[in-house]
Amino acid sequence: ETGVTQTPRHLVMGMTNKKSLKCEQHLGHNAMYWYKQSAKKPLELMFVYSLEERVENNSVPSRFSPECPNSSHLFLHLHTLQPEDSALYLCASSQSSESSYNEQFFGPGTRLTVL
Amino acid sequence: GQNIDQPTEMTATEGAIVQINCTYQTSGFNGLFWYQQHAGEAPTFLSYNVLDGLEEKGRFSSFLSRSKGYSYLLLKELQMKDSASYLCAVADSNYQLIWGAGTKLIIKP
């Protein structure tokens, strides 16, 4: 595997379900990110992890719970979601979360549908 | 507040040149990025500008004017595979990327 991988690619869940999204980066980066991408809206930064510590939480509802067990893996645990949470969830990584040149490498995303 | 503006959609002809504009208002500035995103795929990095002026990379060039809060992405010799969304993003004072909603570029034969 190379780059940033995400599983599953597609997920359909009910509002009472619990599911998790997984992201893995094979680039040796120190920072990882979760973004939400909705149609015709800007990418919304949800969480930032640097060296496995959360450094940013942009007022995300508690029904989204991130976990970063090591610098290569990032999870997003989902529970009691709402239909408006349906979107593409993108994971990204970069060498550092605190540098000017902060090129982020993205995974292919998980297309989430909440029924 | 922080804001990035870019046109929602543009159409151009194969072989032509197109310029996609981006204006921004952010709390601090640590560089401006352009990404390309094909439908159903991940965004991929195109360019980075932190100083005023033009950066050229093959068929793609990116320009920045910090005093005007303005950038553009110039695509030359357009090919059908250039049909995609182009995302403008600014690194703010905390180095976090603030994103525009993207410009969908449609290339016609």
JSON list of C-alpha atoms in Angstrom, two decimals:
[
{"chain": "A", "resi": 1, "resn": "GLU", "atom": "CA", "xyz": [0.00, 0.00, 0.00]},
{"chain": "A", "resi": 2, "resn": "THR", "atom": "CA", "xyz": [1.16, 3.51, -0.73]},
{"chain": "A", "resi": 3, "resn": "GLY", "atom": "CA", "xyz": [-0.05, 6.99, 0.15]},
{"chain": "A", "resi": 4, "resn": "VAL", "atom": "CA", "xyz": [-3.17, 7.32, 2.28]},
{"chain": "A", "resi": 5, "resn": "THR", "atom": "CA", "xyz": [-5.79, 4.59, 2.37]},
{"chain": "A", "resi": 6, "resn": "GLN", "atom": "CA", "xyz": [-9.30, 4.69, 3.78]},
{"chain": "A", "resi": 7, "resn": "THR", "atom": "CA", "xyz": [-11.84, 1.99, 4.52]},
{"chain": "A", "resi": 8, "resn": "PRO", "atom": "CA", "xyz": [-14.62, 1.47, 3.85]},
{"chain": "A", "resi": 9, "resn": "ARG", "atom": "CA", "xyz": [-15.07, 3.40, 0.62]},
{"chain": "A", "resi": 10, "resn": "HIS", "atom": "CA", "xyz": [-18.83, 3.44, 1.01]},
{"chain": "A", "resi": 11, "resn": "LEU", "atom": "CA", "xyz": [-20.98, 3.15, 4.14]},
{"chain": "A", "resi": 12, "resn": "VAL", "atom": "CA", "xyz": [-24.71, 3.24, 4.66]},
{"chain": "A", "resi": 13, "resn": "MET", "atom": "CA", "xyz": [-25.92, 3.35, 8.24]},
{"chain": "A", "resi": 14, "resn": "GLY", "atom": "CA", "xyz": [-29.03, 4.01, 10.24]},
{"chain": "A", "resi": 15, "resn": "MET", "atom": "CA", "xyz": [-29.24, 6.73, 12.84]},
{"chain": "A", "resi": 16, "resn": "THR", "atom": "CA", "xyz": [-28.94, 4.25, 15.70]},
{"chain": "A", "resi": 17, "resn": "ASN", "atom": "CA", "xyz": [-25.92, 2.37, 14.33]},
{"chain": "A", "resi": 18, "resn": "LYS", "atom": "CA", "xyz": [-22.31, 2.59, 15.48]},
{"chain": "A", "resi": 19, "resn": "LYS", "atom": "CA", "xyz": [-19.60, 2.36, 12.86]},
{"chain": "A", "resi": 20, "resn": "SER", "atom": "CA", "xyz": [-15.97, 3.36, 12.43]},
{"chain": "A", "resi": 21, "resn": "LEU", "atom": "CA", "xyz": [-13.98, 4.82, 9.57]},
{"chain": "A", "resi": 22, "resn": "LYS", "atom": "CA", "xyz": [-10.34, 3.85, 9.22]},
{"chain": "A", "resi": 23, "resn": "CYS", "atom": "CA", "xyz": [-7.44, 5.76, 7.73]},
{"chain": "A", "resi": 24, "resn": "GLU", "atom": "CA", "xyz": [-3.83, 4.65, 7.30]},
{"chain": "A", "resi": 25, "resn": "GLN", "atom": "CA", "xyz": [-0.93, 6.64, 5.92]},
{"chain": "A", "resi": 26, "resn": "HIS", "atom": "CA", "xyz": [2.21, 5.02, 4.53]},
{"chain": "A", "resi": 27, "resn": "LEU", "atom": "CA", "xyz": [4.20, 8.26, 4.12]},
{"chain": "A", "resi": 28, "resn": "GLY", "atom": "CA", "xyz": [5.91, 8.56, 7.50]},
{"chain": "A", "resi": 29, "resn": "HIS", "atom": "CA", "xyz": [4.03, 11.76, 8.27]},
{"chain": "A", "resi": 30, "resn": "ASN", "atom": "CA", "xyz": [3.49, 13.18, 11.74]},
{"chain": "A", "resi": 31, "resn": "ALA", "atom": "CA", "xyz": [0.10, 14.87, 11.26]},
{"chain": "A", "resi": 32, "resn": "MET", "atom": "CA", "xyz": [-3.27, 13.44, 10.28]},
{"chain": "A", "resi": 33, "resn": "TYR", "atom": "CA", "xyz": [-6.60, 15.10, 9.58]},
{"chain": "A", "resi": 34, "resn": "TRP", "atom": "CA", "xyz": [-10.28, 14.34, 9.21]},
{"chain": "A", "resi": 35, "resn": "TYR", "atom": "CA", "xyz": [-12.32, 16.47, 6.82]},
{"chain": "A", "resi": 36, "resn": "LYS", "atom": "CA", "xyz": [-15.99, 16.50, 5.87]},
{"chain": "A", "resi": 37, "resn": "GLN", "atom": "CA", "xyz": [-16.82, 17.31, 2.24]},
{"chain": "A", "resi": 38, "resn": "SER", "atom": "CA", "xyz": [-20.43, 18.12, 1.35]},
{"chain": "A", "resi": 39, "resn": "ALA", "atom": "CA", "xyz": [-21.62, 18.94, -2.15]},
{"chain": "A", "resi": 40, "resn": "LYS", "atom": "CA", "xyz": [-20.76, 22.48, -3.24]},
{"chain": "A", "resi": 41, "resn": "LYS", "atom": "CA", "xyz": [-19.37, 23.36, 0.18]},
{"chain": "A", "resi": 42, "resn": "PRO", "atom": "CA", "xyz": [-15.78, 23.95, 1.28]},
{"chain": "A", "resi": 43, "resn": "LEU", "atom": "CA", "xyz": [-13.88, 21.18, 2.94]},
{"chain": "A", "resi": 44, "resn": "GLU", "atom": "CA", "xyz": [-14.61, 21.35, 6.67]},
{"chain": "A", "resi": 45, "resn": "LEU", "atom": "CA", "xyz": [-11.73, 20.51, 8.96]},
{"chain": "A", "resi": 46, "resn": "MET", "atom": "CA", "xyz": [-12.96, 18.27, 11.78]},
{"chain": "A", "resi": 47, "resn": "PHE", "atom": "CA", "xyz": [-9.91, 17.05, 13.68]},
{"chain": "A", "resi": 48, "resn": "VAL", "atom": "CA", "xyz": [-6.14, 17.39, 13.55]},
{"chain": "A", "resi": 49, "resn": "TYR", "atom": "CA", "xyz": [-3.67, 15.04, 15.20]},
{"chain": "A", "resi": 50, "resn": "SER", "atom": "CA", "xyz": [0.03, 15.73, 15.54]},
{"chain": "A", "resi": 51, "resn": "LEU", "atom": "CA", "xyz": [2.22, 12.90, 16.80]},
{"chain": "A", "resi": 52, "resn": "GLU", "atom": "CA", "xyz": [-0.91, 11.11, 18.01]},
{"chain": "A", "resi": 53, "resn": "GLU", "atom": "CA", "xyz": [-2.12, 14.08, 20.07]},
{"chain": "A", "resi": 54, "resn": "ARG", "atom": "CA", "xyz": [-5.26, 15.95, 19.10]},
{"chain": "A", "resi": 55, "resn": "VAL", "atom": "CA", "xyz": [-4.36, 19.57, 18.37]},
{"chain": "A", "resi": 56, "resn": "GLU", "atom": "CA", "xyz": [-7.57, 20.80, 16.78]},
{"chain": "A", "resi": 57, "resn": "ASN", "atom": "CA", "xyz": [-11.25, 20.05, 17.25]},
{"chain": "A", "resi": 58, "resn": "ASN", "atom": "CA", "xyz": [-13.36, 22.42, 15.21]},
{"chain": "A", "resi": 59, "resn": "SER", "atom": "CA", "xyz": [-16.57, 22.33, 17.25]},
{"chain": "A", "resi": 60, "resn": "VAL", "atom": "CA", "xyz": [-17.50, 18.92, 15.94]},
{"chain": "A", "resi": 61, "resn": "PRO", "atom": "CA", "xyz": [-20.55, 17.24, 17.52]},
{"chain": "A", "resi": 62, "resn": "SER", "atom": "CA", "xyz": [-19.75, 14.53, 20.04]},
{"chain": "A", "resi": 63, "resn": "ARG", "atom": "CA", "xyz": [-21.41, 11.90, 17.84]},
{"chain": "A", "resi": 64, "resn": "PHE", "atom": "CA", "xyz": [-18.08, 11.98, 15.95]},
{"chain": "A", "resi": 65, "resn": "SER", "atom": "CA", "xyz": [-15.23, 10.59, 18.04]},
{"chain": "A", "resi": 66, "resn": "PRO", "atom": "CA", "xyz": [-11.68, 10.42, 16.66]},
{"chain": "A", "resi": 67, "resn": "GLU", "atom": "CA", "xyz": [-8.94, 8.04, 17.74]},
{"chain": "A", "resi": 68, "resn": "CYS", "atom": "CA", "xyz": [-5.27, 8.09, 16.80]},
{"chain": "A", "resi": 69, "resn": "PRO", "atom": "CA", "xyz": [-3.48, 5.03, 18.26]},
{"chain": "A", "resi": 70, "resn": "ASN", "atom": "CA", "xyz": [-0.21, 5.79, 16.43]},
{"chain": "A", "resi": 71, "resn": "SER", "atom": "CA", "xyz": [1.10, 8.20, 13.83]},
{"chain": "A", "resi": 72, "resn": "SER", "atom": "CA", "xyz": [0.07, 5.95, 10.94]},
{"chain": "A", "resi": 73, "resn": "HIS", "atom": "CA", "xyz": [-3.52, 5.21, 11.88]},
{"chain": "A", "resi": 74, "resn": "LEU", "atom": "CA", "xyz": [-6.57, 7.38, 12.42]},
{"chain": "A", "resi": 75, "resn": "PHE", "atom": "CA", "xyz": [-10.13, 6.34, 13.16]},
{"chain": "A", "resi": 76, "resn": "LEU", "atom": "CA", "xyz": [-13.42, 8.19, 13.22]},
{"chain": "A", "resi": 77, "resn": "HIS", "atom": "CA", "xyz": [-16.02, 6.51, 15.39]},
{"chain": "A", "resi": 78, "resn": "LEU", "atom": "CA", "xyz": [-19.61, 7.31, 14.49]},
{"chain": "A", "resi": 79, "resn": "HIS", "atom": "CA", "xyz": [-22.75, 6.90, 16.61]},
{"chain": "A", "resi": 80, "resn": "THR", "atom": "CA", "xyz": [-26.30, 8.22, 16.52]},
{"chain": "A", "resi": 81, "resn": "LEU", "atom": "CA", "xyz": [-25.64, 10.20, 13.36]},
{"chain": "A", "resi": 82, "resn": "GLN", "atom": "CA", "xyz": [-28.15, 12.44, 11.62]},
{"chain": "A", "resi": 83, "resn": "PRO", "atom": "CA", "xyz": [-29.11, 12.44, 7.91]},
{"chain": "A", "resi": 84, "resn": "GLU", "atom": "CA", "xyz": [-27.29, 15.79, 7.51]},
{"chain": "A", "resi": 85, "resn": "ASP", "atom": "CA", "xyz": [-24.06, 13.99, 8.39]},
{"chain": "A", "resi": 86, "resn": "SER", "atom": "CA", "xyz": [-24.20, 12.25, 5.02]},
{"chain": "A", "resi": 87, "resn": "ALA", "atom": "CA", "xyz": [-21.09, 13.39, 3.15]},
{"chain": "A", "resi": 88, "resn": "LEU", "atom": "CA", "xyz": [-17.67, 12.35, 1.90]},
{"chain": "A", "resi": 89, "resn": "TYR", "atom": "CA", "xyz": [-15.23, 11.97, 4.79]},
{"chain": "A", "resi": 90, "resn": "LEU", "atom": "CA", "xyz": [-11.65, 12.55, 3.78]},
{"chain": "A", "resi": 91, "resn": "CYS", "atom": "CA", "xyz": [-8.54, 11.66, 5.70]},
{"chain": "A", "resi": 92, "resn": "ALA", "atom": "CA", "xyz": [-5.27, 13.46, 5.01]},
{"chain": "A", "resi": 93, "resn": "SER", "atom": "CA", "xyz": [-1.73, 13.48, 6.32]},
{"chain": "A", "resi": 94, "resn": "SER", "atom": "CA", "xyz": [1.19, 15.89, 6.21]},
{"chain": "A", "resi": 95, "resn": "GLN", "atom": "CA", "xyz": [4.76, 16.04, 7.45]},
{"chain": "A", "resi": 96, "resn": "SER", "atom": "CA", "xyz": [3.82, 18.53, 10.16]},
{"chain": "A", "resi": 97, "resn": "SER", "atom": "CA", "xyz": [0.71, 20.37, 11.30]},
{"chain": "A", "resi": 98, "resn": "GLU", "atom": "CA", "xyz": [2.69, 23.52, 12.12]},
{"chain": "A", "resi": 99, "resn": "SER", "atom": "CA", "xyz": [4.67, 24.63, 9.13]},
{"chain": "A", "resi": 100, "resn": "SER", "atom": "CA", "xyz": [4.07, 27.04, 6.30]},
{"chain": "A", "resi": 101, "resn": "TYR", "atom": "CA", "xyz": [4.55, 24.51, 3.56]},
{"chain": "A", "resi": 102, "resn": "ASN", "atom": "CA", "xyz": [2.04, 21.96, 4.72]},
{"chain": "A", "resi": 103, "resn": "GLU", "atom": "CA", "xyz": [1.17, 19.90, 1.67]},
{"chain": "A", "resi": 104, "resn": "GLN", "atom": "CA", "xyz": [-1.53, 17.49, 2.65]},
{"chain": "A", "resi": 105, "resn": "PHE", "atom": "CA", "xyz": [-1.96, 14.09, 1.03]},
{"chain": "A", "resi": 106, "resn": "PHE", "atom": "CA", "xyz": [-5.52, 12.82, 0.88]},
{"chain": "A", "resi": 107, "resn": "GLY", "atom": "CA", "xyz": [-7.08, 9.41, 0.96]},
{"chain": "A", "resi": 108, "resn": "PRO", "atom": "CA", "xyz": [-9.90, 8.50, -1.46]},
{"chain": "A", "resi": 109, "resn": "GLY", "atom": "CA", "xyz": [-12.56, 9.15, 1.16]},
{"chain": "A", "resi": 110, "resn": "THR", "atom": "CA", "xyz": [-15.51, 7.28, 2.64]},
{"chain": "A", "resi": 111, "resn": "ARG", "atom": "CA", "xyz": [-18.89, 8.12, 1.12]},
{"chain": "A", "resi": 112, "resn": "LEU", "atom": "CA", "xyz": [-21.25, 8.03, 4.11]},
{"chain": "A", "resi": 113, "resn": "THR", "atom": "CA", "xyz": [-25.02, 7.88, 3.83]},
{"chain": "A", "resi": 114, "resn": "VAL", "atom": "CA", "xyz": [-27.13, 8.14, 6.98]},
{"chain": "A", "resi": 115, "resn": "LEU", "atom": "CA", "xyz": [-30.69, 6.92, 6.63]},
{"chain": "B", "resi": 1, "resn": "GLY", "atom": "CA", "xyz": [-14.50, 35.62, 9.70]},
{"chain": "B", "resi": 2, "resn": "GLN", "atom": "CA", "xyz": [-12.40, 33.70, 7.26]},
{"chain": "B", "resi": 3, "resn": "ASN", "atom": "CA", "xyz": [-13.52, 33.40, 3.67]},
{"chain": "B", "resi": 4, "resn": "ILE", "atom": "CA", "xyz": [-12.28, 31.97, 0.41]},
{"chain": "B", "resi": 5, "resn": "ASP", "atom": "CA", "xyz": [-14.17, 32.83, -2.79]},
{"chain": "B", "resi": 6, "resn": "GLN", "atom": "CA", "xyz": [-13.86, 31.14, -6.15]},
{"chain": "B", "resi": 7, "resn": "PRO", "atom": "CA", "xyz": [-16.31, 30.69, -9.04]},
{"chain": "B", "resi": 8, "resn": "THR", "atom": "CA", "xyz": [-18.61, 27.70, -8.77]},
{"chain": "B", "resi": 9, "resn": "GLU", "atom": "CA", "xyz": [-18.22, 26.50, -12.34]},
{"chain": "B", "resi": 10, "resn": "MET", "atom": "CA", "xyz": [-16.32, 27.35, -15.51]},
{"chain": "B", "resi": 11, "resn": "THR", "atom": "CA", "xyz": [-16.38, 25.96, -19.03]},
{"chain": "B", "resi": 12, "resn": "ALA", "atom": "CA", "xyz": [-13.51, 25.99, -21.51]},
{"chain": "B", "resi": 13, "resn": "THR", "atom": "CA", "xyz": [-12.54, 24.40, -24.78]},
{"chain": "B", "resi": 14, "resn": "GLU", "atom": "CA", "xyz": [-9.93, 21.71, -25.31]},
{"chain": "B", "resi": 15, "resn": "GLY", "atom": "CA", "xyz": [-6.60, 23.28, -26.27]},
{"chain": "B", "resi": 16, "resn": "ALA", "atom": "CA", "xyz": [-7.50, 26.69, -24.84]},
{"chain": "B", "resi": 17, "resn": "ILE", "atom": "CA", "xyz": [-6.36, 28.55, -21.72]},
{"chain": "B", "resi": 18, "resn": "VAL", "atom": "CA", "xyz": [-8.44, 29.09, -18.59]},
{"chain": "B", "resi": 19, "resn": "GLN", "atom": "CA", "xyz": [-7.83, 31.18, -15.47]},
{"chain": "B", "resi": 20, "resn": "ILE", "atom": "CA", "xyz": [-9.50, 30.27, -12.18]},
{"chain": "B", "resi": 21, "resn": "ASN", "atom": "CA", "xyz": [-9.54, 33.08, -9.63]},
{"chain": "B", "resi": 22, "resn": "CYS", "atom": "CA", "xyz": [-9.49, 32.87, -5.87]},
{"chain": "B", "resi": 23, "resn": "THR", "atom": "CA", "xyz": [-9.86, 35.71, -3.37]},
{"chain": "B", "resi": 24, "resn": "TYR", "atom": "CA", "xyz": [-9.35, 35.29, 0.34]},
{"chain": "B", "resi": 25, "resn": "GLN", "atom": "CA", "xyz": [-9.78, 36.95, 3.71]},
{"chain": "B", "resi": 26, "resn": "THR", "atom": "CA", "xyz": [-8.10, 35.02, 6.50]},
{"chain": "B", "resi": 27, "resn": "SER", "atom": "CA", "xyz": [-6.65, 35.54, 9.95]},
{"chain": "B", "resi": 28, "resn": "GLY", "atom": "CA", "xyz": [-3.02, 35.37, 8.98]},
{"chain": "B", "resi": 29, "resn": "PHE", "atom": "CA", "xyz": [-1.42, 33.98, 5.87]},
{"chain": "B", "resi": 30, "resn": "ASN", "atom": "CA", "xyz": [1.08, 31.17, 5.59]},
{"chain": "B", "resi": 31, "resn": "GLY", "atom": "CA", "xyz": [0.70, 30.29, 1.96]},
{"chain": "B", "resi": 32, "resn": "LEU", "atom": "CA", "xyz": [-1.92, 29.43, -0.63]},
{"chain": "B", "resi": 33, "resn": "PHE", "atom": "CA", "xyz": [-2.50, 26.01, -2.15]},
{"chain": "B", "resi": 34, "resn": "TRP", "atom": "CA", "xyz": [-4.27, 24.77, -5.24]},
{"chain": "B", "resi": 35, "resn": "TYR", "atom": "CA", "xyz": [-5.57, 21.21, -5.38]},
{"chain": "B", "resi": 36, "resn": "GLN", "atom": "CA", "xyz": [-7.23, 19.26, -8.17]},
{"chain": "B", "resi": 37, "resn": "GLN", "atom": "CA", "xyz": [-10.07, 16.86, -7.42]},
{"chain": "B", "resi": 38, "resn": "HIS", "atom": "CA", "xyz": [-11.56, 14.55, -10.04]},
{"chain": "B", "resi": 39, "resn": "ALA", "atom": "CA", "xyz": [-15.09, 13.36, -9.36]},
{"chain": "B", "resi": 40, "resn": "GLY", "atom": "CA", "xyz": [-15.11, 10.59, -6.79]},
{"chain": "B", "resi": 41, "resn": "GLU", "atom": "CA", "xyz": [-11.40, 10.89, -6.10]},
{"chain": "B", "resi": 42, "resn": "ALA", "atom": "CA", "xyz": [-9.09, 12.44, -3.52]},
{"chain": "B", "resi": 43, "resn": "PRO", "atom": "CA", "xyz": [-7.82, 16.01, -3.89]},
{"chain": "B", "resi": 44, "resn": "THR", "atom": "CA", "xyz": [-4.25, 16.10, -5.19]},
{"chain": "B", "resi": 45, "resn": "PHE", "atom": "CA", "xyz": [-1.73, 18.89, -4.73]},
{"chain": "B", "resi": 46, "resn": "LEU", "atom": "CA", "xyz": [-1.03, 21.21, -7.67]},
{"chain": "B", "resi": 47, "resn": "SER", "atom": "CA", "xyz": [0.83, 24.26, -6.39]},
{"chain": "B", "resi": 48, "resn": "TYR", "atom": "CA", "xyz": [1.91, 26.36, -3.42]},
{"chain": "B", "resi": 49, "resn": "ASN", "atom": "CA", "xyz": [2.53, 30.13, -3.32]},
{"chain": "B", "resi": 50, "resn": "VAL", "atom": "CA", "xyz": [3.76, 32.04, -0.31]},
{"chain": "B", "resi": 51, "resn": "LEU", "atom": "CA", "xyz": [5.50, 34.98, -2.01]},
{"chain": "B", "resi": 52, "resn": "ASP", "atom": "CA", "xyz": [3.98, 37.33, -4.58]},
{"chain": "B", "resi": 53, "resn": "GLY", "atom": "CA", "xyz": [4.40, 36.36, -8.18]},
{"chain": "B", "resi": 54, "resn": "LEU", "atom": "CA", "xyz": [3.96, 33.55, -10.62]},
{"chain": "B", "resi": 55, "resn": "GLU", "atom": "CA", "xyz": [4.96, 29.92, -10.10]},
{"chain": "B", "resi": 56, "resn": "GLU", "atom": "CA", "xyz": [5.05, 27.84, -13.26]},
{"chain": "B", "resi": 57, "resn": "LYS", "atom": "CA", "xyz": [4.85, 24.07, -13.38]},
{"chain": "B", "resi": 58, "resn": "GLY", "atom": "CA", "xyz": [4.38, 22.66, -16.84]},
{"chain": "B", "resi": 59, "resn": "ARG", "atom": "CA", "xyz": [0.93, 23.50, -18.23]},
{"chain": "B", "resi": 60, "resn": "PHE", "atom": "CA", "xyz": [-0.17, 24.87, -14.85]},
{"chain": "B", "resi": 61, "resn": "SER", "atom": "CA", "xyz": [0.83, 28.21, -13.30]},
{"chain": "B", "resi": 62, "resn": "SER", "atom": "CA", "xyz": [-0.29, 29.86, -10.09]},
{"chain": "B", "resi": 63, "resn": "PHE", "atom": "CA", "xyz": [-0.12, 33.54, -9.21]},
{"chain": "B", "resi": 64, "resn": "LEU", "atom": "CA", "xyz": [-0.33, 35.28, -5.84]},
{"chain": "B", "resi": 65, "resn": "SER", "atom": "CA", "xyz": [-0.85, 38.88, -4.73]},
{"chain": "B", "resi": 66, "resn": "ARG", "atom": "CA", "xyz": [-0.86, 39.06, -0.94]},
{"chain": "B", "resi": 67, "resn": "SER", "atom": "CA", "xyz": [-1.73, 42.77, -0.85]},
{"chain": "B", "resi": 68, "resn": "LYS", "atom": "CA", "xyz": [-4.88, 42.07, -2.87]},
{"chain": "B", "resi": 69, "resn": "GLY", "atom": "CA", "xyz": [-5.76, 38.76, -1.21]},
{"chain": "B", "resi": 70, "resn": "TYR", "atom": "CA", "xyz": [-5.87, 37.24, -4.66]},
{"chain": "B", "resi": 71, "resn": "SER", "atom": "CA", "xyz": [-4.59, 34.22, -6.53]},
{"chain": "B", "resi": 72, "resn": "TYR", "atom": "CA", "xyz": [-5.27, 32.55, -9.82]},
{"chain": "B", "resi": 73, "resn": "LEU", "atom": "CA", "xyz": [-4.56, 29.18, -11.35]},
{"chain": "B", "resi": 74, "resn": "LEU", "atom": "CA", "xyz": [-3.79, 29.25, -15.06]},
{"chain": "B", "resi": 75, "resn": "LEU", "atom": "CA", "xyz": [-4.22, 26.11, -17.12]},
{"chain": "B", "resi": 76, "resn": "LYS", "atom": "CA", "xyz": [-2.80, 26.07, -20.65]},
{"chain": "B", "resi": 77, "resn": "GLU", "atom": "CA", "xyz": [-3.32, 23.69, -23.57]},
{"chain": "B", "resi": 78, "resn": "LEU", "atom": "CA", "xyz": [-6.38, 22.26, -21.89]},
{"chain": "B", "resi": 79, "resn": "GLN", "atom": "CA", "xyz": [-6.96, 18.54, -22.15]},
{"chain": "B", "resi": 80, "resn": "MET", "atom": "CA", "xyz": [-10.14, 16.57, -21.49]},
{"chain": "B", "resi": 81, "resn": "LYS", "atom": "CA", "xyz": [-8.50, 15.03, -18.42]},
{"chain": "B", "resi": 82, "resn": "ASP", "atom": "CA", "xyz": [-8.31, 18.52, -16.88]},
{"chain": "B", "resi": 83, "resn": "SER", "atom": "CA", "xyz": [-12.06, 18.34, -16.26]},
{"chain": "B", "resi": 84, "resn": "ALA", "atom": "CA", "xyz": [-12.16, 18.38, -12.47]},
{"chain": "B", "resi": 85, "resn": "SER", "atom": "CA", "xyz": [-12.80, 20.62, -9.48]},
{"chain": "B", "resi": 86, "resn": "TYR", "atom": "CA", "xyz": [-10.02, 23.00, -8.48]},
{"chain": "B", "resi": 87, "resn": "LEU", "atom": "CA", "xyz": [-9.78, 23.85, -4.81]},
{"chain": "B", "resi": 88, "resn": "CYS", "atom": "CA", "xyz": [-8.11, 26.96, -3.41]},
{"chain": "B", "resi": 89, "resn": "ALA", "atom": "CA", "xyz": [-6.92, 26.79, 0.21]},
{"chain": "B", "resi": 90, "resn": "VAL", "atom": "CA", "xyz": [-5.09, 29.27, 2.46]},
{"chain": "B", "resi": 91, "resn": "ALA", "atom": "CA", "xyz": [-2.94, 28.34, 5.46]},
{"chain": "B", "resi": 92, "resn": "ASP", "atom": "CA", "xyz": [-3.98, 30.68, 8.29]},
{"chain": "B", "resi": 93, "resn": "SER", "atom": "CA", "xyz": [-2.00, 31.92, 11.28]},
{"chain": "B", "resi": 94, "resn": "ASN", "atom": "CA", "xyz": [-2.31, 28.46, 12.91]},
{"chain": "B", "resi": 95, "resn": "TYR", "atom": "CA", "xyz": [-1.16, 26.76, 9.69]},
{"chain": "B", "resi": 96, "resn": "GLN", "atom": "CA", "xyz": [-4.60, 25.22, 9.25]},
{"chain": "B", "resi": 97, "resn": "LEU", "atom": "CA", "xyz": [-5.99, 25.17, 5.72]},
{"chain": "B", "resi": 98, "resn": "ILE", "atom": "CA", "xyz": [-9.10, 27.23, 5.02]},
{"chain": "B", "resi": 99, "resn": "TRP", "atom": "CA", "xyz": [-10.76, 25.93, 1.86]},
{"chain": "B", "resi": 100, "resn": "GLY", "atom": "CA", "xyz": [-12.84, 27.41, -0.90]},
{"chain": "B", "resi": 101, "resn": "ALA", "atom": "CA", "xyz": [-15.85, 25.49, -2.18]},
{"chain": "B", "resi": 102, "resn": "GLY", "atom": "CA", "xyz": [-14.02, 24.61, -5.39]},
{"chain": "B", "resi": 103, "resn": "THR", "atom": "CA", "xyz": [-14.44, 25.51, -9.05]},
{"chain": "B", "resi": 104, "resn": "LYS", "atom": "CA", "xyz": [-15.81, 22.80, -11.30]},
{"chain": "B", "resi": 105, "resn": "LEU", "atom": "CA", "xyz": [-14.05, 23.05, -14.66]},
{"chain": "B", "resi": 106, "resn": "ILE", "atom": "CA", "xyz": [-15.81, 21.54, -17.66]},
{"chain": "B", "resi": 107, "resn": "ILE", "atom": "CA", "xyz": [-13.74, 21.00, -20.80]},
{"chain": "B", "resi": 108, "resn": "LYS", "atom": "CA", "xyz": [-15.57, 20.72, -24.09]},
{"chain": "B", "resi": 109, "resn": "PRO", "atom": "CA", "xyz": [-14.09, 19.23, -27.29]}
]
